[in-house]
Structure formats: C-alpha cells, structure tokens
Amino acid sequence: MKRNIVIAAVTAAALIGGGTATALATTGDDQGSARQTANTKLSDDGDRDDQDDRDDRDERDDDAARVSSSDVTAPEAIASALKHTSGTAVSAELDDEDDGGKVVWKVDVLSGGTAWHTVSVDPSSGKVLGSHADDEDDTAQVRAALKGSSVTAEEAAKAAAGKGVVTSVGLDEDGKDKSWEAETRKSGGAEQDWKIDLKSGKVTADHDDDQDDDADDADDQD
C-alpha cells in the first residue's frame, strides 16, 4: 500500500514538473515571438524609411533632369504661350506630359470670360506643341485676385529668376495675402519657394511653405 502511495506521489510530481516545464517553455516561446514581432516591425519601419529616402532622391533627380533638359525659361514659355493663346497667364510649370513622360512647359491661360486653356510649350525650342480647353471653377477668385495687380506671371517669373532656375510660377488666390508663387532650383539641386508681390514685384521667401513641410515631417515621425 505504501509503495503504491509513493509511486503515485512520484508520478504526480513528474506530471507537475513536466507541466511546469511546459508552461515555462510556452512562456519562453511567447517572449521570443514578441521579440521577433518587435524586431520585424522595426525592420519594416526601417525599410519604409529607406524607401521614402529613395523616393525623395528619385524625385529630386527627376526634377533636376527636368531643369537640365530645358533651354527655355519660364518667362519665355509664358510669352510663347500668350502669342498662341491670348489672355492672362495664371501659371506655368515644367512638367511631364501625360503620355510618354516627355518634359514640357504647361502654361494655363485665362482668356475671354471664363475660358481656360492649357498650352504646352517645347522646353528646347519654345515652340507651342498644342493646347486644350480646361474647366476651372475658380475663375471668379482668379479675376478678383488679379484686379489691381500690376505684375504679370511673366514678370513674376523674371523676378524669381534671380533666386535660381524657375521651374514653376502660379497665382495664389486663396487666403488674405494674394501673391504669385514660384519654385526655383539651384545647380546643386536645392529647391525653394518664393512669394512675389502682385503690385511691387518684391520677392520674399515663402515661409508658410516651410512650415507646412515641417508639419508634414512631424506627422511622418509620429
């Protein structure tokens, strides 16, 4: 009888010990899985950051390529577009065509009452490649912003050219302070945004844009 009790006790101890070992093993597996998951997440975050950096570099390279491929300046592109389509130039941008990725100047012209046209200008020759009508819903805002203005888009682009190669110029008709906005790029690749006063033509750094970029960076870090 005593022997049976001893055997039963040893068996119970073995079961209890095995159970404990199993529990510890299981706990260790959970901790290992948690560490592995955390490491995987950090790796994924690092990969996304690296990809974002590569995308930013690619975008800068693309912008630099656009600039280097253009012999025609923004003021010249605007002048060529207005010879083809009379009206008021509201914006000009060195950009890719929708088909094939060919780089062209795209100049938006408001002509007549509410007629909008986008004129494509060859960045090498200044020749107009074509134009098409556009529908815009901010015509009244644009005309109100330009009322009393003495500086044209062409003149704004010329003023901003002292800061670097102008890759775009456009009217900012929103908010309290109406102005022309221009983006320039220097030979080293650095780009900067500027505001050009509608009446005086004075060029100042666009700090609002810098603040927006800082806010975006903060959001990305969060």
PDB file of C-alpha atoms in Angstrom, residues 1-89:
ATOM      1  CA  MET A   1       0.000   0.000   0.000  1.00  0.00           C
ATOM      2  CA  LYS A   2       2.786   2.384   0.975  1.00  0.00           C
ATOM      3  CA  ARG A   3       4.643   1.535  -2.240  1.00  0.00           C
ATOM      4  CA  ASN A   4       1.584   2.433  -4.309  1.00  0.00           C
ATOM      5  CA  ILE A   5       1.304   5.725  -2.497  1.00  0.00           C
ATOM      6  CA  VAL A   6       4.969   6.519  -3.170  1.00  0.00           C
ATOM      7  CA  ILE A   7       4.648   5.662  -6.873  1.00  0.00           C
ATOM      8  CA  ALA A   8       1.538   7.793  -7.151  1.00  0.00           C
ATOM      9  CA  ALA A   9       3.339  10.675  -5.476  1.00  0.00           C
ATOM     10  CA  VAL A  10       6.359  10.366  -7.823  1.00  0.00           C
ATOM     11  CA  THR A  11       4.061  10.236 -10.858  1.00  0.00           C
ATOM     12  CA  ALA A  12       2.173  13.318  -9.691  1.00  0.00           C
ATOM     13  CA  ALA A  13       5.453  15.140  -9.111  1.00  0.00           C
ATOM     14  CA  ALA A  14       6.618  14.183 -12.582  1.00  0.00           C
ATOM     15  CA  LEU A  15       3.395  15.422 -14.095  1.00  0.00           C
ATOM     16  CA  ILE A  16       3.556  18.621 -12.100  1.00  0.00           C
ATOM     17  CA  GLY A  17       7.198  19.114 -13.011  1.00  0.00           C
ATOM     18  CA  GLY A  18       6.511  18.418 -16.674  1.00  0.00           C
ATOM     19  CA  GLY A  19       3.589  20.777 -16.615  1.00  0.00           C
ATOM     20  CA  THR A  20       5.753  23.472 -15.102  1.00  0.00           C
ATOM     21  CA  ALA A  21       8.452  22.902 -17.686  1.00  0.00           C
ATOM     22  CA  THR A  22       5.898  23.024 -20.426  1.00  0.00           C
ATOM     23  CA  ALA A  23       4.478  26.243 -19.047  1.00  0.00           C
ATOM     24  CA  LEU A  24       7.942  27.768 -18.861  1.00  0.00           C
ATOM     25  CA  ALA A  25       8.710  26.632 -22.358  1.00  0.00           C
ATOM     26  CA  THR A  26       5.482  28.100 -23.602  1.00  0.00           C
ATOM     27  CA  THR A  27       6.180  31.368 -21.814  1.00  0.00           C
ATOM     28  CA  GLY A  28       9.623  31.474 -23.371  1.00  0.00           C
ATOM     29  CA  ASP A  29       8.126  30.909 -26.829  1.00  0.00           C
ATOM     30  CA  ASP A  30       5.688  33.808 -26.299  1.00  0.00           C
ATOM     31  CA  GLN A  31       8.502  36.130 -25.279  1.00  0.00           C
ATOM     32  CA  GLY A  32      10.566  35.029 -28.246  1.00  0.00           C
ATOM     33  CA  SER A  33       7.628  35.604 -30.570  1.00  0.00           C
ATOM     34  CA  ALA A  34       7.088  39.062 -29.088  1.00  0.00           C
ATOM     35  CA  ARG A  35      10.738  39.942 -29.597  1.00  0.00           C
ATOM     36  CA  GLN A  36      10.639  38.591 -33.120  1.00  0.00           C
ATOM     37  CA  THR A  37       7.482  40.597 -33.877  1.00  0.00           C
ATOM     38  CA  ALA A  38       9.056  43.767 -32.466  1.00  0.00           C
ATOM     39  CA  ASN A  39      12.247  43.220 -34.467  1.00  0.00           C
ATOM     40  CA  THR A  40      10.210  42.573 -37.606  1.00  0.00           C
ATOM     41  CA  LYS A  41       8.244  45.804 -37.063  1.00  0.00           C
ATOM     42  CA  LEU A  42      11.452  47.804 -36.575  1.00  0.00           C
ATOM     43  CA  SER A  43      12.869  46.223 -39.717  1.00  0.00           C
ATOM     44  CA  ASP A  44       9.711  47.059 -41.672  1.00  0.00           C
ATOM     45  CA  ASP A  45       9.775  50.660 -40.393  1.00  0.00           C
ATOM     46  CA  GLY A  46      13.419  50.959 -41.408  1.00  0.00           C
ATOM     47  CA  ASP A  47      12.653  49.548 -44.858  1.00  0.00           C
ATOM     48  CA  ARG A  48       9.826  52.074 -45.312  1.00  0.00           C
ATOM     49  CA  ASP A  49      12.121  54.929 -44.248  1.00  0.00           C
ATOM     50  CA  ASP A  50      14.788  53.751 -46.686  1.00  0.00           C
ATOM     51  CA  GLN A  51      12.198  53.527 -49.446  1.00  0.00           C
ATOM     52  CA  ASP A  52      10.933  57.028 -48.633  1.00  0.00           C
ATOM     53  CA  ASP A  53      14.507  58.337 -48.827  1.00  0.00           C
ATOM     54  CA  ARG A  54      14.999  56.618 -52.170  1.00  0.00           C
ATOM     55  CA  ASP A  55      11.707  58.053 -53.444  1.00  0.00           C
ATOM     56  CA  ASP A  56      12.773  61.550 -52.347  1.00  0.00           C
ATOM     57  CA  ARG A  57      16.112  61.159 -54.095  1.00  0.00           C
ATOM     58  CA  ASP A  58      14.417  59.888 -57.229  1.00  0.00           C
ATOM     59  CA  GLU A  59      12.037  62.851 -57.180  1.00  0.00           C
ATOM     60  CA  ARG A  60      14.931  65.291 -56.779  1.00  0.00           C
ATOM     61  CA  ASP A  61      16.797  63.567 -59.620  1.00  0.00           C
ATOM     62  CA  ASP A  62      13.686  63.788 -61.810  1.00  0.00           C
ATOM     63  CA  ASP A  63      13.295  67.487 -61.025  1.00  0.00           C
ATOM     64  CA  ALA A  64      16.953  68.125 -61.744  1.00  0.00           C
ATOM     65  CA  ALA A  65      16.615  66.257 -65.044  1.00  0.00           C
ATOM     66  CA  ARG A  66      13.636  68.412 -65.998  1.00  0.00           C
ATOM     67  CA  VAL A  67      15.597  71.579 -65.284  1.00  0.00           C
ATOM     68  CA  SER A  68      18.682  70.444 -67.192  1.00  0.00           C
ATOM     69  CA  SER A  69      16.571  69.435 -70.187  1.00  0.00           C
ATOM     70  CA  SER A  70      15.043  72.903 -70.570  1.00  0.00           C
ATOM     71  CA  ASP A  71      16.699  75.660 -72.589  1.00  0.00           C
ATOM     72  CA  VAL A  72      13.522  77.766 -72.463  1.00  0.00           C
ATOM     73  CA  THR A  73      12.938  79.756 -69.287  1.00  0.00           C
ATOM     74  CA  ALA A  74       9.594  80.184 -67.564  1.00  0.00           C
ATOM     75  CA  PRO A  75       9.152  83.792 -68.823  1.00  0.00           C
ATOM     76  CA  GLU A  76       9.950  82.660 -72.375  1.00  0.00           C
ATOM     77  CA  ALA A  77       7.481  79.770 -72.149  1.00  0.00           C
ATOM     78  CA  ILE A  78       4.752  82.133 -70.911  1.00  0.00           C
ATOM     79  CA  ALA A  79       5.468  84.618 -73.696  1.00  0.00           C
ATOM     80  CA  SER A  80       5.294  81.853 -76.302  1.00  0.00           C
ATOM     81  CA  ALA A  81       2.017  80.533 -74.877  1.00  0.00           C
ATOM     82  CA  LEU A  82       0.411  84.005 -74.921  1.00  0.00           C
ATOM     83  CA  LYS A  83       1.384  84.505 -78.557  1.00  0.00           C
ATOM     84  CA  HIS A  84      -0.521  81.330 -79.344  1.00  0.00           C
ATOM     85  CA  THR A  85      -3.469  81.918 -76.995  1.00  0.00           C
ATOM     86  CA  SER A  86      -4.239  85.466 -75.962  1.00  0.00           C
ATOM     87  CA  GLY A  87      -5.354  86.113 -72.413  1.00  0.00           C
ATOM     88  CA  THR A  88      -3.842  86.161 -68.934  1.00  0.00           C
ATOM     89  CA  ALA A  89      -1.243  83.598 -67.938  1.00  0.00           C
TER      90      ALA A  89
END
